[in-house]
Amino acid sequence: MKTMFSRQDVKTMPWYNEKLDADLENELKRRKITKGRFLDLGTGPGTQAIQLSKIGFDVTGTDLSENAIQKARDLDGRINFMVDDILNSRLEKNSFDYVLDRGCFHVLSADKRNQYCRYLHNILDDNGLFFLKCFSIKETKLDYGPYRFSEEDIKNIFGKDFVIESVIDTVYQGTLDPFPKALFTVMGKKK
Ligand SMILES: C[S@@+](CC[C@H](N)C(=O)[O-])C[C@H]1O[C@@H](n2cnc3c(N)ncnc32)[C@H](O)[C@@H]1O
């Protein structure tokens, strides 16, 4: 089956951002986090994984799309890019200190969200942090795209398994103009 990643140049995709996500960068600086095992979940074009690796993290990038993973591997052969479905993940328990999801969670249908939380909780280390960027319900101009969330939605979906440390209003930097409105959430694991 032809997928978006086999048909289209990744640089034209709406979420393409060659730089490290600005909200993630600020949060890492603020917390003085400079090393550890980092998962870029739903890595797509692999840009976030590549930037995290450049800073010094030990990075794995996963995606459901074989084409995306193949293209990402061609860009940087030193990163562990692998095909993996977060809804049936083969990643080991507690295997990451940090997980970034920049645009995967918000494409999953509502009936998959509990399953997502279960796998995420399993692979994140007990003292780990999860960084989530998703579309906000305040994004009302685009008439297509992923699901939108309020802060309350995030608390309802993740609050059972995760401690929510912060949720901020921001934008989703990519190739759209203006950038769509987004939320950036930082969570730890409930033990
Ligand atoms: C909006 S794109 C974001 C890509 C990348 N995170 C970025 O910021 O450039 C969402 C990505 O999630 C991937 N994805 C969707 N469902 C997935 C799943 N169940 N498991 C792993 N990846 C998934 C898609 O293939 C796609 O590459």
mmCIF file of N, CA, C and O in Angstrom, residues 111-184:
data_model
loop_
_atom_site.group_PDB
_atom_site.id
_atom_site.type_symbol
_atom_site.label_atom_id
_atom_site.label_comp_id
_atom_site.label_asym_id
_atom_site.label_seq_id
_atom_site.Cartn_x
_atom_site.Cartn_y
_atom_site.Cartn_z
ATOM 1 N N ASP A 111 -11.193 5.667 20.833
ATOM 2 C CA ASP A 111 -11.240 4.318 21.425
ATOM 3 C C ASP A 111 -9.846 3.704 21.609
ATOM 4 O O ASP A 111 -9.706 2.659 22.228
ATOM 5 N N LYS A 112 -8.813 4.347 21.078
ATOM 6 C CA LYS A 112 -7.442 3.814 21.189
ATOM 7 C C LYS A 112 -6.652 4.492 22.321
ATOM 8 O O LYS A 112 -5.520 4.114 22.607
ATOM 9 N N ARG A 113 -7.238 5.485 22.952
ATOM 10 C CA ARG A 113 -6.445 6.304 23.873
ATOM 11 C C ARG A 113 -6.030 5.557 25.154
ATOM 12 O O ARG A 113 -4.934 5.749 25.659
ATOM 13 N N ASN A 114 -6.910 4.687 25.662
ATOM 14 C CA ASN A 114 -6.544 3.927 26.862
ATOM 15 C C ASN A 114 -5.393 2.977 26.579
ATOM 16 O O ASN A 114 -4.480 2.820 27.391
ATOM 17 N N GLN A 115 -5.482 2.358 25.406
ATOM 18 C CA GLN A 115 -4.426 1.427 24.991
ATOM 19 C C GLN A 115 -3.088 2.175 24.854
ATOM 20 O O GLN A 115 -2.045 1.688 25.274
ATOM 21 N N TYR A 116 -3.166 3.359 24.265
ATOM 22 C CA TYR A 116 -1.979 4.212 24.114
ATOM 23 C C TYR A 116 -1.362 4.480 25.499
ATOM 24 O O TYR A 116 -0.163 4.320 25.701
ATOM 25 N N CYS A 117 -2.219 4.873 26.460
ATOM 26 C CA CYS A 117 -1.726 5.197 27.808
ATOM 27 C C CYS A 117 -1.061 3.983 28.449
ATOM 28 O O CYS A 117 -0.030 4.115 29.115
ATOM 29 N N ARG A 118 -1.635 2.813 28.254
ATOM 30 C CA ARG A 118 -1.072 1.592 28.849
ATOM 31 C C ARG A 118 0.338 1.320 28.329
ATOM 32 O O ARG A 118 1.259 1.066 29.095
ATOM 33 N N TYR A 119 0.499 1.385 27.015
ATOM 34 C CA TYR A 119 1.821 1.109 26.436
ATOM 35 C C TYR A 119 2.824 2.189 26.827
ATOM 36 O O TYR A 119 3.980 1.894 27.146
ATOM 37 N N LEU A 120 2.373 3.440 26.775
ATOM 38 C CA LEU A 120 3.260 4.540 27.141
ATOM 39 C C LEU A 120 3.741 4.384 28.587
ATOM 40 O O LEU A 120 4.934 4.522 28.885
ATOM 41 N N HIS A 121 2.821 4.065 29.488
ATOM 42 C CA HIS A 121 3.153 3.896 30.900
ATOM 43 C C HIS A 121 4.159 2.766 31.076
ATOM 44 O O HIS A 121 5.078 2.842 31.896
ATOM 45 N N ASN A 122 4.034 1.728 30.273
ATOM 46 C CA ASN A 122 4.929 0.578 30.366
ATOM 47 C C ASN A 122 6.356 0.926 29.924
ATOM 48 O O ASN A 122 7.320 0.553 30.582
ATOM 49 N N ILE A 123 6.488 1.670 28.830
ATOM 50 C CA ILE A 123 7.837 1.880 28.283
ATOM 51 C C ILE A 123 8.591 3.037 28.958
ATOM 52 O O ILE A 123 9.808 3.078 28.908
ATOM 53 N N LEU A 124 7.846 3.940 29.609
ATOM 54 C CA LEU A 124 8.497 5.083 30.276
ATOM 55 C C LEU A 124 9.054 4.630 31.629
ATOM 56 O O LEU A 124 8.383 3.923 32.387
ATOM 57 N N ASP A 125 10.279 5.059 31.918
ATOM 58 C CA ASP A 125 10.890 4.740 33.207
ATOM 59 C C ASP A 125 10.060 5.332 34.355
ATOM 60 O O ASP A 125 9.398 6.358 34.176
ATOM 61 N N ASP A 126 10.165 4.707 35.532
ATOM 62 C CA ASP A 126 9.359 5.175 36.671
ATOM 63 C C ASP A 126 9.616 6.641 37.006
ATOM 64 O O ASP A 126 8.718 7.337 37.471
ATOM 65 N N ASN A 127 10.865 7.097 36.780
ATOM 66 C CA ASN A 127 11.180 8.508 37.055
ATOM 67 C C ASN A 127 11.228 9.339 35.775
ATOM 68 O O ASN A 127 11.787 10.439 35.764
ATOM 69 N N GLY A 128 10.650 8.799 34.711
ATOM 70 C CA GLY A 128 10.753 9.432 33.405
ATOM 71 C C GLY A 128 9.773 10.582 33.193
ATOM 72 O O GLY A 128 8.892 10.848 34.022
ATOM 73 N N LEU A 129 9.948 11.259 32.077
ATOM 74 C CA LEU A 129 9.052 12.365 31.711
ATOM 75 C C LEU A 129 8.517 12.144 30.301
ATOM 76 O O LEU A 129 9.235 11.663 29.414
ATOM 77 N N PHE A 130 7.276 12.530 30.132
ATOM 78 C CA PHE A 130 6.611 12.419 28.830
ATOM 79 C C PHE A 130 6.259 13.825 28.353
ATOM 80 O O PHE A 130 5.636 14.598 29.093
ATOM 81 N N PHE A 131 6.660 14.149 27.134
ATOM 82 C CA PHE A 131 6.377 15.465 26.532
ATOM 83 C C PHE A 131 5.398 15.253 25.388
ATOM 84 O O PHE A 131 5.696 14.493 24.453
ATOM 85 N N LEU A 132 4.264 15.909 25.465
ATOM 86 C CA LEU A 132 3.210 15.713 24.460
ATOM 87 C C LEU A 132 2.863 17.027 23.790
ATOM 88 O O LEU A 132 2.512 18.008 24.455
ATOM 89 N N LYS A 133 2.946 17.028 22.452
ATOM 90 C CA LYS A 133 2.418 18.182 21.716
ATOM 91 C C LYS A 133 1.244 17.714 20.884
ATOM 92 O O LYS A 133 1.352 16.722 20.138
ATOM 93 N N CYS A 134 0.119 18.381 21.056
ATOM 94 C CA CYS A 134 -1.077 17.999 20.289
ATOM 95 C C CYS A 134 -1.861 19.260 19.926
ATOM 96 O O CYS A 134 -1.639 20.321 20.512
ATOM 97 N N PHE A 135 -2.771 19.117 18.986
ATOM 98 C CA PHE A 135 -3.617 20.251 18.604
ATOM 99 C C PHE A 135 -4.524 20.645 19.775
ATOM 100 O O PHE A 135 -4.940 19.790 20.573
ATOM 101 N N SER A 136 -4.826 21.933 19.835
ATOM 102 C CA SER A 136 -5.684 22.488 20.890
ATOM 103 C C SER A 136 -7.094 22.735 20.353
ATOM 104 O O SER A 136 -7.256 23.047 19.160
ATOM 105 N N ILE A 137 -8.074 22.664 21.234
ATOM 106 C CA ILE A 137 -9.443 23.008 20.814
ATOM 107 C C ILE A 137 -9.539 24.480 20.398
ATOM 108 O O ILE A 137 -10.515 24.881 19.772
ATOM 109 N N LYS A 138 -8.506 25.256 20.770
ATOM 110 C CA LYS A 138 -8.505 26.670 20.360
ATOM 111 C C LYS A 138 -8.178 26.816 18.874
ATOM 112 O O LYS A 138 -8.300 27.915 18.326
ATOM 113 N N GLU A 139 -7.731 25.722 18.233
ATOM 114 C CA GLU A 139 -7.490 25.764 16.788
ATOM 115 C C GLU A 139 -8.835 25.580 16.080
ATOM 116 O O GLU A 139 -9.352 24.466 15.998
ATOM 117 N N THR A 140 -9.377 26.671 15.593
ATOM 118 C CA THR A 140 -10.709 26.608 14.986
ATOM 119 C C THR A 140 -10.691 27.002 13.509
ATOM 120 O O THR A 140 -11.703 26.882 12.825
ATOM 121 N N LYS A 141 -9.532 27.463 13.036
ATOM 122 C CA LYS A 141 -9.493 27.954 11.649
ATOM 123 C C LYS A 141 -9.326 26.827 10.639
ATOM 124 O O LYS A 141 -9.948 26.829 9.582
ATOM 125 N N LEU A 142 -8.491 25.832 10.979
ATOM 126 C CA LEU A 142 -8.269 24.711 10.047
ATOM 127 C C LEU A 142 -9.507 23.814 10.041
ATOM 128 O O LEU A 142 -9.978 23.413 11.111
ATOM 129 N N ASP A 143 -10.002 23.477 8.863
ATOM 130 C CA ASP A 143 -11.193 22.614 8.848
ATOM 131 C C ASP A 143 -10.824 21.160 8.535
ATOM 132 O O ASP A 143 -11.654 20.371 8.147
ATOM 133 N N TYR A 144 -9.553 20.825 8.691
ATOM 134 C CA TYR A 144 -9.109 19.433 8.573
ATOM 135 C C TYR A 144 -8.020 19.222 9.629
ATOM 136 O O TYR A 144 -7.644 20.160 10.324
ATOM 137 N N GLY A 145 -7.539 17.990 9.697
ATOM 138 C CA GLY A 145 -6.431 17.732 10.626
ATOM 139 C C GLY A 145 -6.835 16.827 11.762
ATOM 140 O O GLY A 145 -7.919 16.252 11.747
ATOM 141 N N PRO A 146 -5.961 16.726 12.767
ATOM 142 C CA PRO A 146 -6.146 15.752 13.841
ATOM 143 C C PRO A 146 -7.216 16.172 14.859
ATOM 144 O O PRO A 146 -7.790 17.252 14.757
ATOM 145 N N TYR A 147 -7.387 15.322 15.877
ATOM 146 C CA TYR A 147 -8.291 15.663 16.986
ATOM 147 C C TYR A 147 -7.713 16.853 17.746
ATOM 148 O O TYR A 147 -6.500 17.055 17.780
ATOM 149 N N ARG A 148 -8.604 17.612 18.358
ATOM 150 C CA ARG A 148 -8.211 18.773 19.162
ATOM 151 C C ARG A 148 -8.519 18.486 20.631
ATOM 152 O O ARG A 148 -9.524 17.836 20.927
ATOM 153 N N PHE A 149 -7.710 19.064 21.549
ATOM 154 C CA PHE A 149 -7.863 18.775 22.974
ATOM 155 C C PHE A 149 -7.832 20.054 23.808
ATOM 156 O O PHE A 149 -7.126 21.005 23.464
ATOM 157 N N SER A 150 -8.582 20.004 24.930
ATOM 158 C CA SER A 150 -8.491 21.058 25.938
ATOM 159 C C SER A 150 -7.582 20.540 27.055
ATOM 160 O O SER A 150 -7.299 19.335 27.129
ATOM 161 N N GLU A 151 -7.198 21.449 27.957
ATOM 162 C CA GLU A 151 -6.394 21.025 29.112
ATOM 163 C C GLU A 151 -7.169 19.981 29.921
ATOM 164 O O GLU A 151 -6.606 19.000 30.397
ATOM 165 N N GLU A 152 -8.457 20.205 30.037
ATOM 166 C CA GLU A 152 -9.302 19.259 30.797
ATOM 167 C C GLU A 152 -9.319 17.873 30.137
ATOM 168 O O GLU A 152 -9.251 16.846 30.820
ATOM 169 N N ASP A 153 -9.395 17.846 28.801
ATOM 170 C CA ASP A 153 -9.345 16.555 28.087
ATOM 171 C C ASP A 153 -8.053 15.820 28.436
ATOM 172 O O ASP A 153 -8.056 14.610 28.701
ATOM 173 N N ILE A 154 -6.947 16.559 28.394
ATOM 174 C CA ILE A 154 -5.639 15.931 28.657
ATOM 175 C C ILE A 154 -5.638 15.351 30.077
ATOM 176 O O ILE A 154 -5.196 14.221 30.300
ATOM 177 N N LYS A 155 -6.164 16.122 31.020
ATOM 178 C CA LYS A 155 -6.190 15.643 32.412
ATOM 179 C C LYS A 155 -7.081 14.412 32.536
ATOM 180 O O LYS A 155 -6.754 13.465 33.248
ATOM 181 N N ASN A 156 -8.202 14.407 31.833
ATOM 182 C CA ASN A 156 -9.106 13.248 31.897
ATOM 183 C C ASN A 156 -8.490 12.004 31.273
ATOM 184 O O ASN A 156 -8.651 10.895 31.776
ATOM 185 N N ILE A 157 -7.791 12.187 30.166
ATOM 186 C CA ILE A 157 -7.237 11.024 29.450
ATOM 187 C C ILE A 157 -6.012 10.464 30.170
ATOM 188 O O ILE A 157 -5.873 9.248 30.333
ATOM 189 N N PHE A 158 -5.116 11.368 30.627
ATOM 190 C CA PHE A 158 -3.831 10.895 31.153
ATOM 191 C C PHE A 158 -3.780 10.862 32.688
ATOM 192 O O PHE A 158 -2.894 10.229 33.257
ATOM 193 N N GLY A 159 -4.712 11.554 33.333
ATOM 194 C CA GLY A 159 -4.625 11.765 34.782
ATOM 195 C C GLY A 159 -4.639 10.489 35.619
ATOM 196 O O GLY A 159 -4.145 10.485 36.743
ATOM 197 N N LYS A 160 -5.193 9.407 35.099
ATOM 198 C CA LYS A 160 -5.275 8.163 35.877
ATOM 199 C C LYS A 160 -3.882 7.530 36.015
ATOM 200 O O LYS A 160 -3.544 6.988 37.061
ATOM 201 N N ASP A 161 -3.079 7.606 34.981
ATOM 202 C CA ASP A 161 -1.767 6.929 34.957
ATOM 203 C C ASP A 161 -0.588 7.879 35.116
ATOM 204 O O ASP A 161 0.523 7.432 35.371
ATOM 205 N N PHE A 162 -0.828 9.182 34.917
ATOM 206 C CA PHE A 162 0.292 10.134 34.877
ATOM 207 C C PHE A 162 0.016 11.338 35.781
ATOM 208 O O PHE A 162 -1.141 11.734 35.951
ATOM 209 N N VAL A 163 1.115 11.907 36.298
ATOM 210 C CA VAL A 163 1.022 13.161 37.049
ATOM 211 C C VAL A 163 1.283 14.281 36.042
ATOM 212 O O VAL A 163 2.350 14.324 35.419
ATOM 213 N N ILE A 164 0.298 15.167 35.886
ATOM 214 C CA ILE A 164 0.461 16.227 34.892
ATOM 215 C C ILE A 164 1.198 17.394 35.537
ATOM 216 O O ILE A 164 0.699 17.989 36.486
ATOM 217 N N GLU A 165 2.388 17.691 35.041
ATOM 218 C CA GLU A 165 3.207 18.752 35.657
ATOM 219 C C GLU A 165 2.898 20.112 35.078
ATOM 220 O O GLU A 165 2.925 21.104 35.788
ATOM 221 N N SER A 166 2.646 20.186 33.759
ATOM 222 C CA SER A 166 2.306 21.485 33.161
ATOM 223 C C SER A 166 1.607 21.281 31.820
ATOM 224 O O SER A 166 1.858 20.294 31.119
ATOM 225 N N VAL A 167 0.710 22.215 31.519
ATOM 226 C CA VAL A 167 0.059 22.246 30.197
ATOM 227 C C VAL A 167 0.098 23.701 29.750
ATOM 228 O O VAL A 167 -0.379 24.576 30.480
ATOM 229 N N ILE A 168 0.698 23.958 28.584
ATOM 230 C CA ILE A 168 0.728 25.360 28.120
ATOM 231 C C ILE A 168 0.088 25.479 26.738
ATOM 232 O O ILE A 168 0.119 24.546 25.938
ATOM 233 N N ASP A 169 -0.467 26.653 26.498
ATOM 234 C CA ASP A 169 -0.969 26.999 25.168
ATOM 235 C C ASP A 169 0.204 27.401 24.311
ATOM 236 O O ASP A 169 1.033 28.214 24.716
ATOM 237 N N THR A 170 0.261 26.827 23.100
ATOM 238 C CA THR A 170 1.382 27.119 22.215
ATOM 239 C C THR A 170 0.933 26.918 20.773
ATOM 240 O O THR A 170 -0.285 26.959 20.489
ATOM 241 N N VAL A 171 1.893 26.717 19.884
ATOM 242 C CA VAL A 171 1.565 26.436 18.483
ATOM 243 C C VAL A 171 2.322 25.199 18.030
ATOM 244 O O VAL A 171 3.289 24.785 18.671
ATOM 245 N N TYR A 172 1.851 24.653 16.928
ATOM 246 C CA TYR A 172 2.493 23.480 16.335
ATOM 247 C C TYR A 172 3.332 23.978 15.161
ATOM 248 O O TYR A 172 2.805 24.226 14.071
ATOM 249 N N GLN A 173 4.648 24.127 15.400
ATOM 250 C CA GLN A 173 5.533 24.668 14.364
ATOM 251 C C GLN A 173 5.694 23.642 13.243
ATOM 252 O O GLN A 173 6.009 22.489 13.496
ATOM 253 N N GLY A 174 5.471 24.100 12.014
ATOM 254 C CA GLY A 174 5.593 23.214 10.864
ATOM 255 C C GLY A 174 5.564 24.038 9.607
ATOM 256 O O GLY A 174 6.105 25.151 9.583
ATOM 257 N N THR A 175 4.879 23.538 8.568
ATOM 258 C CA THR A 175 4.881 24.265 7.284
ATOM 259 C C THR A 175 3.588 25.039 7.040
ATOM 260 O O THR A 175 3.436 25.652 5.981
ATOM 261 N N LEU A 176 2.636 24.984 7.997
ATOM 262 C CA LEU A 176 1.384 25.735 7.824
ATOM 263 C C LEU A 176 1.582 27.182 8.295
ATOM 264 O O LEU A 176 2.374 27.438 9.201
ATOM 265 N N ASP A 177 0.853 28.086 7.674
ATOM 266 C CA ASP A 177 0.923 29.504 8.035
ATOM 267 C C ASP A 177 -0.499 30.033 8.142
ATOM 268 O O ASP A 177 -1.207 30.050 7.133
ATOM 269 N N PRO A 178 -0.932 30.444 9.344
ATOM 270 C CA PRO A 178 -0.180 30.478 10.590
ATOM 271 C C PRO A 178 -0.022 29.082 11.190
ATOM 272 O O PRO A 178 -0.732 28.155 10.789
ATOM 273 N N PHE A 179 0.881 28.960 12.179
ATOM 274 C CA PHE A 179 1.021 27.682 12.872
ATOM 275 C C PHE A 179 -0.281 27.372 13.625
ATOM 276 O O PHE A 179 -0.844 28.259 14.278
ATOM 277 N N PRO A 180 -0.775 26.124 13.558
ATOM 278 C CA PRO A 180 -1.989 25.772 14.291
ATOM 279 C C PRO A 180 -1.795 25.892 15.813
ATOM 280 O O PRO A 180 -0.683 25.701 16.315
ATOM 281 N N LYS A 181 -2.885 26.186 16.515
ATOM 282 C CA LYS A 181 -2.822 26.300 17.982
ATOM 283 C C LYS A 181 -2.682 24.902 18.589
ATOM 284 O O LYS A 181 -3.325 23.953 18.118
ATOM 285 N N ALA A 182 -1.858 24.826 19.613
ATOM 286 C CA ALA A 182 -1.525 23.514 20.177
ATOM 287 C C ALA A 182 -1.389 23.600 21.689
ATOM 288 O O ALA A 182 -1.376 24.689 22.269
ATOM 289 N N LEU A 183 -1.308 22.415 22.317
ATOM 290 C CA LEU A 183 -0.991 22.318 23.744
ATOM 291 C C LEU A 183 0.332 21.577 23.878
ATOM 292 O O LEU A 183 0.600 20.647 23.095
ATOM 293 N N PHE A 184 1.123 21.991 24.857
ATOM 294 C CA PHE A 184 2.345 21.252 25.164
ATOM 295 C C PHE A 184 2.264 20.843 26.634
ATOM 296 O O PHE A 184 2.157 21.684 27.517
#
